Each structure stands twice: as C-alpha cells, then as structure tokens.
Tab-separated table of C-alpha atoms in Angstrom:
chain	number	residue	atom	x	y	z
A	1	UNK	CA	108.508	-153.569	104.600
A	2	UNK	CA	105.733	-154.455	106.477
A	3	UNK	CA	102.483	-156.237	104.722
A	4	UNK	CA	99.747	-153.704	103.417
A	5	UNK	CA	97.754	-153.593	105.912
A	6	UNK	CA	94.275	-154.887	106.495
A	7	UNK	CA	90.992	-152.507	106.972
A	8	UNK	CA	90.646	-153.866	110.407
A	9	UNK	CA	94.221	-152.979	110.862
A	10	UNK	CA	94.245	-149.594	109.297
A	11	UNK	CA	91.112	-148.602	111.704
A	12	UNK	CA	92.512	-150.025	114.722
A	13	UNK	CA	95.402	-147.767	113.959
A	14	UNK	CA	93.188	-144.855	112.994
A	15	UNK	CA	91.774	-145.080	116.662
A	16	UNK	CA	95.526	-145.004	117.912
A	17	UNK	CA	95.913	-141.893	116.209
A	18	UNK	CA	93.319	-139.839	117.778
A	19	UNK	CA	90.334	-140.190	115.207
A	20	UNK	CA	87.282	-141.957	115.295
A	21	UNK	CA	85.579	-143.735	112.384
A	22	UNK	CA	81.946	-144.685	114.067
A	23	UNK	CA	80.436	-147.853	113.936
A	24	UNK	CA	78.092	-147.945	115.930
A	25	UNK	CA	74.489	-146.529	117.124
A	26	UNK	CA	73.713	-144.860	113.253
A	27	UNK	CA	70.431	-143.789	112.715
A	28	UNK	CA	68.118	-146.085	110.458
A	29	UNK	CA	68.393	-144.908	107.187
A	30	UNK	CA	65.158	-144.591	104.292
A	31	UNK	CA	66.154	-146.863	101.071
A	32	UNK	CA	67.350	-144.003	99.384
A	33	UNK	CA	69.707	-142.745	102.110
A	34	UNK	CA	71.402	-146.078	102.729
A	35	UNK	CA	72.305	-146.031	98.958
A	36	UNK	CA	73.498	-142.410	99.019
A	37	UNK	CA	75.569	-143.590	102.256
A	38	UNK	CA	77.443	-145.967	100.323
A	39	UNK	CA	78.899	-143.568	97.498
A	40	UNK	CA	82.357	-142.639	97.896
A	41	UNK	CA	84.167	-139.384	96.509
A	42	UNK	CA	88.177	-139.500	96.438
A	43	UNK	CA	90.030	-135.900	95.303
A	44	UNK	CA	93.420	-136.565	94.516
A	45	UNK	CA	95.301	-133.396	94.041
A	46	UNK	CA	98.706	-133.405	91.955
A	47	UNK	CA	100.674	-130.430	93.174
A	48	UNK	CA	103.478	-128.309	91.376
A	49	UNK	CA	101.117	-128.208	87.826
A	50	UNK	CA	100.985	-131.579	86.008
A	51	UNK	CA	101.581	-131.901	82.095
A	52	UNK	CA	98.458	-132.782	80.865
A	53	UNK	CA	99.759	-133.522	77.284
A	54	UNK	CA	101.838	-135.724	78.920
A	55	UNK	CA	99.766	-137.727	81.500
A	56	UNK	CA	97.410	-137.999	78.382
A	57	UNK	CA	99.315	-137.703	75.043
A	58	UNK	CA	97.077	-136.228	72.013
A	59	UNK	CA	99.870	-138.257	69.694
A	60	UNK	CA	97.138	-137.830	67.128
A	61	UNK	CA	96.716	-134.491	67.255
A	62	UNK	CA	98.661	-133.440	64.222
A	63	UNK	CA	100.724	-130.490	66.300
A	64	UNK	CA	101.868	-132.440	69.489
A	65	UNK	CA	105.297	-133.897	68.322
A	66	UNK	CA	106.719	-130.952	66.535
A	67	UNK	CA	105.324	-128.834	69.681
A	68	UNK	CA	106.903	-131.365	72.259
A	69	UNK	CA	110.117	-132.344	70.357
A	70	UNK	CA	112.055	-134.767	72.579
A	71	UNK	CA	109.702	-134.656	75.459
A	72	UNK	CA	106.482	-135.814	73.131
A	73	UNK	CA	105.288	-139.350	74.566
A	74	UNK	CA	105.725	-141.390	71.077
A	75	UNK	CA	102.064	-142.776	69.330
A	76	UNK	CA	101.561	-146.221	70.611
A	77	UNK	CA	103.450	-149.226	69.471
A	78	UNK	CA	106.611	-147.730	69.013
A	79	UNK	CA	109.039	-148.034	71.875
A	80	UNK	CA	107.779	-146.033	75.108
A	81	UNK	CA	104.896	-145.586	73.275
A	82	UNK	CA	101.321	-143.976	74.263
A	83	UNK	CA	98.622	-146.499	76.089
A	84	UNK	CA	95.479	-145.748	72.965
A	85	UNK	CA	92.611	-144.703	74.066
A	86	UNK	CA	90.473	-143.441	71.471
A	87	UNK	CA	92.893	-143.385	68.074
A	88	UNK	CA	93.542	-139.876	69.202
A	89	UNK	CA	94.280	-139.469	72.806
A	90	UNK	CA	96.577	-142.065	74.966
A	91	UNK	CA	97.602	-142.338	78.385
A	92	UNK	CA	101.656	-142.056	79.805
A	93	UNK	CA	103.490	-145.432	79.545
A	94	UNK	CA	103.669	-144.875	83.311
A	95	UNK	CA	99.475	-145.029	83.871
A	96	UNK	CA	98.954	-149.261	83.251
A	97	UNK	CA	96.715	-149.804	86.314
A	98	UNK	CA	94.916	-146.743	85.574
A	99	UNK	CA	94.949	-147.796	81.669
A	100	UNK	CA	93.562	-151.139	82.755
A	101	UNK	CA	90.565	-149.360	84.054
A	102	UNK	CA	90.447	-147.822	80.864
A	103	UNK	CA	89.688	-150.645	78.875
A	104	UNK	CA	87.009	-151.696	81.168
A	105	UNK	CA	85.380	-148.334	81.250
A	106	UNK	CA	86.027	-147.708	85.031
A	107	UNK	CA	88.455	-144.785	83.691
A	108	UNK	CA	88.194	-141.234	81.537
A	109	UNK	CA	90.551	-138.209	81.207
A	110	UNK	CA	89.239	-133.945	81.011
A	111	UNK	CA	91.702	-132.698	78.593
A	112	UNK	CA	91.557	-128.888	78.651
A	113	UNK	CA	90.163	-128.563	82.108
A	114	UNK	CA	91.297	-125.458	84.522
A	115	UNK	CA	90.229	-123.458	87.511
A	116	UNK	CA	88.975	-120.066	87.096
A	117	UNK	CA	92.350	-118.973	87.931
A	118	UNK	CA	94.689	-117.474	85.067
A	119	UNK	CA	98.142	-116.076	87.055
A	120	UNK	CA	100.104	-119.550	86.826
A	121	UNK	CA	101.011	-118.826	90.347
A	122	UNK	CA	101.253	-122.236	92.331
A	123	UNK	CA	100.130	-121.131	95.556
A	124	UNK	CA	96.958	-118.522	94.169
A	125	UNK	CA	96.073	-121.574	91.352
A	126	UNK	CA	96.079	-124.598	94.512
A	127	UNK	CA	93.862	-121.665	96.200
A	128	UNK	CA	91.341	-121.510	93.751
A	129	UNK	CA	91.412	-124.889	93.021
A	130	UNK	CA	91.356	-126.641	96.864
A	131	UNK	CA	88.920	-123.384	97.863
A	132	UNK	CA	86.432	-123.580	94.779
A	133	UNK	CA	86.141	-119.842	94.845
A	134	UNK	CA	86.071	-117.920	91.800
A	135	UNK	CA	88.864	-115.658	93.016
A	136	UNK	CA	92.174	-116.123	94.822
A	137	UNK	CA	91.609	-116.056	98.572
A	138	UNK	CA	88.034	-115.534	98.091
A	139	UNK	CA	87.493	-118.399	101.194
A	140	UNK	CA	88.866	-119.918	104.034
A	141	UNK	CA	87.285	-123.330	103.504
A	142	UNK	CA	87.363	-125.977	100.867
A	143	UNK	CA	85.166	-126.830	98.642
A	144	UNK	CA	85.137	-130.827	99.672
A	145	UNK	CA	84.248	-129.378	103.433
A	146	UNK	CA	81.425	-127.149	101.811
A	147	UNK	CA	80.388	-130.553	100.681
A	148	UNK	CA	80.255	-132.371	103.727
A	149	UNK	CA	78.564	-129.657	105.144
A	150	UNK	CA	75.800	-129.840	102.485
A	151	UNK	CA	75.283	-133.845	103.079
A	152	UNK	CA	74.137	-133.382	106.406
A	153	UNK	CA	75.290	-135.747	109.168
A	154	UNK	CA	75.756	-138.456	107.332
A	155	UNK	CA	79.050	-137.029	105.725
A	156	UNK	CA	82.739	-138.137	106.522
A	157	UNK	CA	85.490	-136.949	105.311
A	158	UNK	CA	88.992	-138.298	105.592
A	159	UNK	CA	92.637	-136.773	104.338
A	160	UNK	CA	95.898	-138.669	103.855
A	161	UNK	CA	99.080	-136.621	104.901
A	162	UNK	CA	100.559	-134.927	107.863
A	163	UNK	CA	98.063	-131.693	107.986
A	164	UNK	CA	94.594	-131.781	106.293
A	165	UNK	CA	94.754	-129.806	103.215
A	166	UNK	CA	92.867	-126.307	102.162
A	167	UNK	CA	90.370	-128.535	100.226
A	168	UNK	CA	88.899	-130.187	103.368
A	169	UNK	CA	89.430	-127.558	105.750
A	170	UNK	CA	86.262	-125.940	106.903
A	171	UNK	CA	83.608	-126.076	109.817
A	172	UNK	CA	83.205	-130.219	109.422
A	173	UNK	CA	85.294	-131.749	111.275
A	174	UNK	CA	87.517	-134.384	109.407
A	175	UNK	CA	89.831	-137.455	110.489
A	176	UNK	CA	93.645	-137.066	109.279
A	177	UNK	CA	96.158	-139.643	108.831
A	178	UNK	CA	99.425	-139.766	107.790
A	179	UNK	CA	101.863	-142.474	107.129
A	180	UNK	CA	104.878	-140.544	108.641
A	181	UNK	CA	108.417	-141.001	107.638
A	182	UNK	CA	109.669	-141.008	103.654
A	183	UNK	CA	106.080	-140.867	102.246
A	184	UNK	CA	105.133	-137.966	104.547
A	185	UNK	CA	107.839	-135.351	103.250
A	186	UNK	CA	106.699	-132.631	101.578
A	187	UNK	CA	108.148	-131.926	98.334
A	188	UNK	CA	107.114	-128.098	98.168
A	189	UNK	CA	110.285	-126.910	98.978
A	190	UNK	CA	112.109	-128.774	95.644
A	191	UNK	CA	109.374	-126.822	93.482
A	192	UNK	CA	109.653	-123.730	94.884
A	193	UNK	CA	113.770	-124.155	94.563
A	194	UNK	CA	112.916	-124.551	90.797
A	195	UNK	CA	110.473	-121.983	90.087
A	196	UNK	CA	112.899	-119.771	91.219
A	197	UNK	CA	115.580	-120.825	88.894
A	198	UNK	CA	113.464	-121.977	85.985
A	199	UNK	CA	114.977	-119.132	83.536
A	200	UNK	CA	118.737	-119.397	85.307
A	201	UNK	CA	120.822	-121.010	82.369
A	202	UNK	CA	122.878	-122.616	84.947
A	203	UNK	CA	121.086	-123.303	88.239
A	204	UNK	CA	117.953	-124.616	86.579
A	205	UNK	CA	118.970	-127.106	84.925
A	206	UNK	CA	121.787	-128.236	87.425
A	207	UNK	CA	118.519	-128.315	90.197
A	208	UNK	CA	116.073	-130.686	88.320
A	209	UNK	CA	118.824	-132.800	87.073
A	210	UNK	CA	120.136	-132.900	90.600
A	211	UNK	CA	116.052	-133.559	91.824
A	212	UNK	CA	115.990	-136.051	89.608
A	213	UNK	CA	118.610	-138.177	90.269
A	214	UNK	CA	117.401	-137.858	93.644
A	215	UNK	CA	114.215	-139.143	93.186
A	216	UNK	CA	115.923	-141.487	90.591
A	217	UNK	CA	117.465	-143.707	93.428
A	218	UNK	CA	115.514	-142.897	95.836
A	219	UNK	CA	112.571	-145.478	94.122
A	220	UNK	CA	115.428	-147.405	93.022
A	221	UNK	CA	115.989	-148.380	96.545
A	222	UNK	CA	112.372	-147.371	98.471
A	223	UNK	CA	111.371	-151.536	98.409
A	224	UNK	CA	114.605	-151.893	100.949
A	225	UNK	CA	113.448	-148.498	102.927
A	226	UNK	CA	117.002	-147.437	102.837
A	227	UNK	CA	118.795	-144.990	100.329
A	228	UNK	CA	122.126	-145.087	99.415
A	229	UNK	CA	123.284	-144.030	102.630
A	230	UNK	CA	120.812	-146.494	104.688
A	231	UNK	CA	118.749	-143.500	106.056
A	232	UNK	CA	115.036	-144.143	104.575
A	233	UNK	CA	114.533	-143.270	100.690
A	234	UNK	CA	114.726	-140.356	100.030
A	235	UNK	CA	111.699	-140.728	97.138
A	236	UNK	CA	109.321	-143.432	98.041
A	237	UNK	CA	108.573	-144.945	94.988
A	238	UNK	CA	105.480	-146.873	94.140
A	239	UNK	CA	105.472	-149.840	96.248
A	240	UNK	CA	105.078	-146.971	99.101
A	241	UNK	CA	102.236	-145.265	96.540
A	242	UNK	CA	100.144	-148.862	96.425
A	243	UNK	CA	100.208	-149.187	99.879
A	244	UNK	CA	98.727	-145.257	100.678
A	245	UNK	CA	96.439	-146.267	98.189
A	246	UNK	CA	95.637	-150.063	99.803
A	247	UNK	CA	95.453	-147.998	103.757
A	248	UNK	CA	93.167	-145.154	102.010
A	249	UNK	CA	90.622	-148.044	100.675
A	250	UNK	CA	90.901	-149.765	103.979
A	251	UNK	CA	88.897	-146.730	105.686
A	252	UNK	CA	86.886	-146.071	102.790
A	253	UNK	CA	85.138	-149.521	102.566
A	254	UNK	CA	84.305	-149.945	106.261
A	255	UNK	CA	81.033	-150.390	107.039
A	256	UNK	CA	80.257	-146.636	108.588
A	257	UNK	CA	83.729	-145.890	107.139
A	258	UNK	CA	84.286	-141.680	105.364
A	259	UNK	CA	82.559	-141.233	102.577
A	260	UNK	CA	84.985	-138.211	101.049
A	261	UNK	CA	88.908	-138.816	100.668
A	262	UNK	CA	91.184	-135.867	99.693
A	263	UNK	CA	95.050	-136.826	98.866
A	264	UNK	CA	97.859	-134.864	98.149
A	265	UNK	CA	100.676	-135.542	95.337
A	266	UNK	CA	103.452	-133.618	95.219
A	267	UNK	CA	106.757	-132.841	93.438
A	268	UNK	CA	104.843	-132.167	89.844
A	269	UNK	CA	107.086	-128.957	88.809
A	270	UNK	CA	109.135	-129.870	85.909
A	271	UNK	CA	110.370	-126.502	84.058
A	272	UNK	CA	113.411	-128.570	83.397
A	273	UNK	CA	114.724	-132.121	82.093
A	274	UNK	CA	111.026	-133.911	82.133
A	275	UNK	CA	112.081	-136.775	80.099
A	276	UNK	CA	109.460	-138.527	78.034
A	277	UNK	CA	108.578	-142.062	78.486
A	278	UNK	CA	110.704	-142.124	81.317
A	279	UNK	CA	112.800	-139.794	83.674
A	280	UNK	CA	111.537	-136.905	86.186
A	281	UNK	CA	108.087	-136.395	85.303
A	282	UNK	CA	107.488	-140.232	84.662
A	283	UNK	CA	108.321	-141.156	87.831
A	284	UNK	CA	106.256	-139.209	89.570
A	285	UNK	CA	103.288	-140.724	87.125
A	286	UNK	CA	104.084	-144.415	88.152
A	287	UNK	CA	103.480	-143.050	91.645
A	288	UNK	CA	100.319	-141.615	90.862
A	289	UNK	CA	98.968	-144.402	89.179
A	290	UNK	CA	100.263	-147.391	91.767
A	291	UNK	CA	98.508	-145.135	94.388
A	292	UNK	CA	95.229	-145.463	91.914
A	293	UNK	CA	96.112	-148.968	91.583
A	294	UNK	CA	96.157	-149.642	95.800
A	295	UNK	CA	92.457	-147.729	96.123
A	296	UNK	CA	90.509	-149.572	93.190
A	297	UNK	CA	92.184	-153.092	93.936
A	298	UNK	CA	92.048	-152.813	97.576
A	299	UNK	CA	87.986	-150.702	97.849
A	300	UNK	CA	86.721	-154.675	97.009
A	301	UNK	CA	82.333	-154.141	96.416
A	302	UNK	CA	82.946	-150.168	97.125
A	303	UNK	CA	84.903	-149.907	94.110
A	304	UNK	CA	81.290	-149.780	92.456
A	305	UNK	CA	80.316	-146.981	93.828
A	306	UNK	CA	83.122	-145.455	93.989
A	307	UNK	CA	84.593	-141.796	91.742
A	308	UNK	CA	87.878	-140.317	91.556
A	309	UNK	CA	89.255	-137.670	90.444
A	310	UNK	CA	92.927	-136.698	90.240
A	311	UNK	CA	93.493	-132.926	89.161
A	312	UNK	CA	95.693	-130.126	88.857
A	313	UNK	CA	96.254	-126.482	89.466
A	314	UNK	CA	97.102	-125.561	86.089
A	315	UNK	CA	98.963	-127.344	83.273
A	316	UNK	CA	101.680	-126.687	81.591
A	317	UNK	CA	103.323	-124.853	78.162
A	318	UNK	CA	102.137	-126.572	74.949
A	319	UNK	CA	105.900	-126.471	73.828
A	320	UNK	CA	109.215	-127.457	75.108
A	321	UNK	CA	111.173	-124.914	76.957
A	322	UNK	CA	115.510	-124.528	76.371
A	323	UNK	CA	115.736	-126.788	79.361
A	324	UNK	CA	113.630	-129.424	77.853
A	325	UNK	CA	111.130	-129.181	80.412
A	326	UNK	CA	107.997	-126.921	80.491
A	327	UNK	CA	106.568	-124.143	82.411
A	328	UNK	CA	103.431	-122.852	84.331
A	329	UNK	CA	100.525	-122.730	81.532
A	330	UNK	CA	96.835	-122.863	81.862
A	331	UNK	CA	94.216	-126.584	80.497
A	332	UNK	CA	95.627	-129.526	81.859
A	333	UNK	CA	94.461	-133.291	82.055
A	334	UNK	CA	92.135	-134.691	84.536
A	335	UNK	CA	91.950	-138.603	85.982
A	336	UNK	CA	87.902	-139.941	86.390
A	337	UNK	CA	87.886	-143.406	87.671
A	338	UNK	CA	85.468	-145.720	89.410
A	339	UNK	CA	83.436	-147.933	89.496
A	340	UNK	CA	80.479	-145.536	89.392
A	341	UNK	CA	81.848	-143.973	86.732
A	342	UNK	CA	79.839	-144.174	83.090
A	343	UNK	CA	81.569	-145.516	79.888
A	344	UNK	CA	82.314	-143.521	77.710
A	345	UNK	CA	84.964	-140.863	75.806
A	346	UNK	CA	87.015	-137.738	76.953
A	347	UNK	CA	85.018	-135.877	78.848
A	348	UNK	CA	84.666	-132.305	77.381
A	349	UNK	CA	85.440	-130.737	73.840
A	350	UNK	CA	89.320	-130.990	72.644
A	351	UNK	CA	90.243	-127.337	71.391
A	352	UNK	CA	93.115	-129.161	69.885
A	353	UNK	CA	96.737	-127.717	69.780
A	354	UNK	CA	96.660	-125.933	66.399
A	355	UNK	CA	98.531	-122.795	66.505
A	356	UNK	CA	95.193	-120.398	66.624
A	357	UNK	CA	93.723	-122.208	69.417
A	358	UNK	CA	96.542	-122.274	71.712
A	359	UNK	CA	95.612	-119.634	75.285
A	360	UNK	CA	97.827	-116.774	75.182
A	361	UNK	CA	99.545	-117.867	72.425
A	362	UNK	CA	101.086	-120.259	74.725
A	363	UNK	CA	99.135	-123.246	76.535
A	364	UNK	CA	96.541	-125.289	76.097
A	365	UNK	CA	92.817	-123.966	75.956
A	366	UNK	CA	90.998	-123.879	78.872
A	367	UNK	CA	87.898	-125.217	77.350
A	368	UNK	CA	86.507	-126.613	80.375
A	369	UNK	CA	85.772	-125.187	84.083
A	370	UNK	CA	86.912	-127.757	86.676
A	371	UNK	CA	83.932	-126.681	88.979
A	372	UNK	CA	81.460	-127.983	86.447
A	373	UNK	CA	83.456	-131.231	86.124
A	374	UNK	CA	83.373	-131.221	90.141
A	375	UNK	CA	79.267	-130.613	90.434
A	376	UNK	CA	78.770	-133.038	87.939
A	377	UNK	CA	80.199	-135.401	90.212
A	378	UNK	CA	78.519	-134.398	93.434
A	379	UNK	CA	75.112	-133.876	91.813
A	380	UNK	CA	75.215	-136.967	90.134
A	381	UNK	CA	77.293	-139.245	92.350
A	382	UNK	CA	75.948	-137.823	95.873
A	383	UNK	CA	72.719	-135.892	95.025
A	384	UNK	CA	73.878	-132.542	95.904
A	385	UNK	CA	71.626	-130.407	94.411
A	386	UNK	CA	72.138	-127.434	91.745
A	387	UNK	CA	71.771	-124.161	94.326
A	388	UNK	CA	73.803	-126.092	96.797
A	389	UNK	CA	76.237	-126.246	94.373
A	390	UNK	CA	76.050	-122.893	92.689
A	391	UNK	CA	76.050	-120.958	95.984
A	392	UNK	CA	77.628	-122.553	98.795
A	393	UNK	CA	79.466	-125.389	97.493
A	394	UNK	CA	81.162	-123.139	94.714
A	395	UNK	CA	80.227	-119.783	95.279
A	396	UNK	CA	79.013	-117.552	92.523
A	397	UNK	CA	79.307	-120.690	90.401
A	398	UNK	CA	75.929	-120.528	88.750
A	399	UNK	CA	77.267	-119.755	84.694
A	400	UNK	CA	79.798	-123.252	85.688
A	401	UNK	CA	77.040	-125.409	85.417
A	402	UNK	CA	77.617	-129.546	85.989
A	403	UNK	CA	78.145	-131.937	83.450
A	404	UNK	CA	75.616	-134.739	82.807
A	405	UNK	CA	76.976	-138.115	81.894
A	406	UNK	CA	79.748	-138.397	83.802
A	407	UNK	CA	77.987	-141.273	86.534
C-alpha cells in the first residue's frame, strides 16, 4: 500500500476530486473569531447498533457478567480483559489507542446514551441520530449542516465516504472525499441480511459465521491489499482505517481547513457470533480504534482544539441471545475524544444493569439524551447559543439541556 498522505498531498488530491478549501483571501477575524476558527469537531457514526456494553464494559456492575454470559468482557488483568478506566468501567481490549488517550485525560465515555427514538429500527434510528429531529423523518437536513449554517461564512464541512451522510446534508455545501476501493464498500447489505435472518435458528448463525470468517480473512490480508483470491481485500483492516484517519487529519489540520467533519463506519450489527475480546465485534472495534488513532496522531497542534464524538443509532440487548449475539436495544455508549476535552469521569449517570433498571426488561436504560451531549459540545466548543441549539440545530429540543463541563 502507498505511504500515508502528507497534508499537502491530501489537499491536492481534494482539489483534483472537484472541491476546494479556500486558503487565500480570507477576511480578517477579530481575536475571538480567530480562536473560534481554530476549533475542530469530528462526528463518527458507528452504523448497525454498536454494543455499548462491549465497547465500554461495566465490569464492576454486579449484573454484567451474568447478563452477558460468553460474550462478557473479562475484568482488567484477566486474559482478554477490559482496559480499566475507573474501577467500574473499562474499554474493550481492542481500544488500546483510545485507552492511551483516556489515560492522558483526552478520552471519556458517555454510557446509557440514546436518541429520542425507541423503535429499534436501523433506518429510523439513524435518521433521528443524523437529522437531530425529535421524530423520525421530521427534517430532511442534518444537524451538522445546520451547525455550519449557524456558524456563518467561516464554517466549512467535509465528510468521508462515497456520498455525504444525512448528518451533513442541507443548505450549506460541504465537501466529500472518498478513498475508493475496499474502504469505501458499503457494509449495510450484510447488516440488512443479518436483521432479516436474526431469529432464524439455521440461517441466522450461518450468515453471521460466514460474514465473520470473510471479515477475518480480509483483515488478515489487508496489509498486502489482496484477499485470498488475489482481488482487493473484502474487509479492510486497521491499517486502512488508520490511513483514513490520517487523511481526514490532513484536511482538517491545514490552515483554513474544514472545522467540521463526519465519517461513517459500518458493520456493528451483531445478532450472532458477536465474540468477546476477539471475534466479529472486536474486529470492528479495532477498526474504529485505528481510525481514531490515525486522526489524533496526525492532527498535530490542531488536536488541542479538537473534539471527536463517536456515536451509534442504538445499543444492543443487555442479555446475550441464543445465537451468541445481541439484538437491537436502546441505550448505548458514546465516545468523546480530543485535546479540547475536559478531563473527567463518565459523562452522565449510570442506571446500572439491575433487573428493575433495564428498559422494557431487556435494554440498557436510556439515561442521557444524545442531543444534550451534542449540544454541550456545540455550545462550549463551537460557541453556538442556546436558542439556536434548541430551535434550529435540534428542532423542538428545549427539554434536552446542553451538558456542561465537557470542554
């Protein structure tokens, strides 16, 4: 594979792909405006319903191990154990780079977080996550695009992927960059098939096993850029993810580069054969970790002014199912990273996994409105006022107050 791109090379490639980032002729800013212009925000959408209880296992919760059975992440110190955060929560062992940031005070978790949607449908939940609306299909634009609109002429956005995700669509034009090849392939078809056959006792486990085997084979050979038949690798591994993160960093770290970025990572739907410290989900979490590592390691001084939010449309069931996986749930876990992040513990309140605290007797209780999390970052990091947040960026959301103390 070719070496990681330089900032200059990435920006030249961007121009060749048909969009430009204006470096020259920018009007003079007041001191406060110049400081605000340095701020960077990256939103990573983990599509498929990422299992928050594996991403950040609450190993200290008395009910955790029994609920999760064979897919429980062992406590710190055990073989395949969690990476300790505070004695109660840890990070999945595949999140080594993210944990290193957490040790420095540059990564935190928000457990038991959820959108206002409760239907457990991928498409409906992703619509609410990206549109920022209180109801499904309530608005055709995305909340990051409306954030750019509220920021005024200085706001610039970019998305990584073949097409701009809903979260960045709207009246403000944003750039789109796609790496092409294996990294751009859409994993939604396998997710749809897994949903379709989730409760089929024969086809459900067989499909999941086939997808996991394909993913593992692709990742094992991704460094060579070929699958077992000599064609491009089916499932790009962490090295590809790290390069994607580095490329996005090159765009954002440049003088006059975009302040806001959106990236989508697919493949987090794990109805069967989910795995624990290793396996299907661990591979996807390792991909997420590598992407975040590539981003943070290559932003340079801009990292100090950056916040990264990684979120999913919903979590998974608290109990393991009969196919050694988990089904669509409610509360999940969001990751917050960045040099601009304020050091601290978990964000929000943990409802526990006690039987009487499960949502509808099956899911992690949705204790934190995801809009409150997003609003807190937009207000304190990008300077958006409360009225714009409650009415324009997140329509009809006054009841979801912005969280304080994040940056």
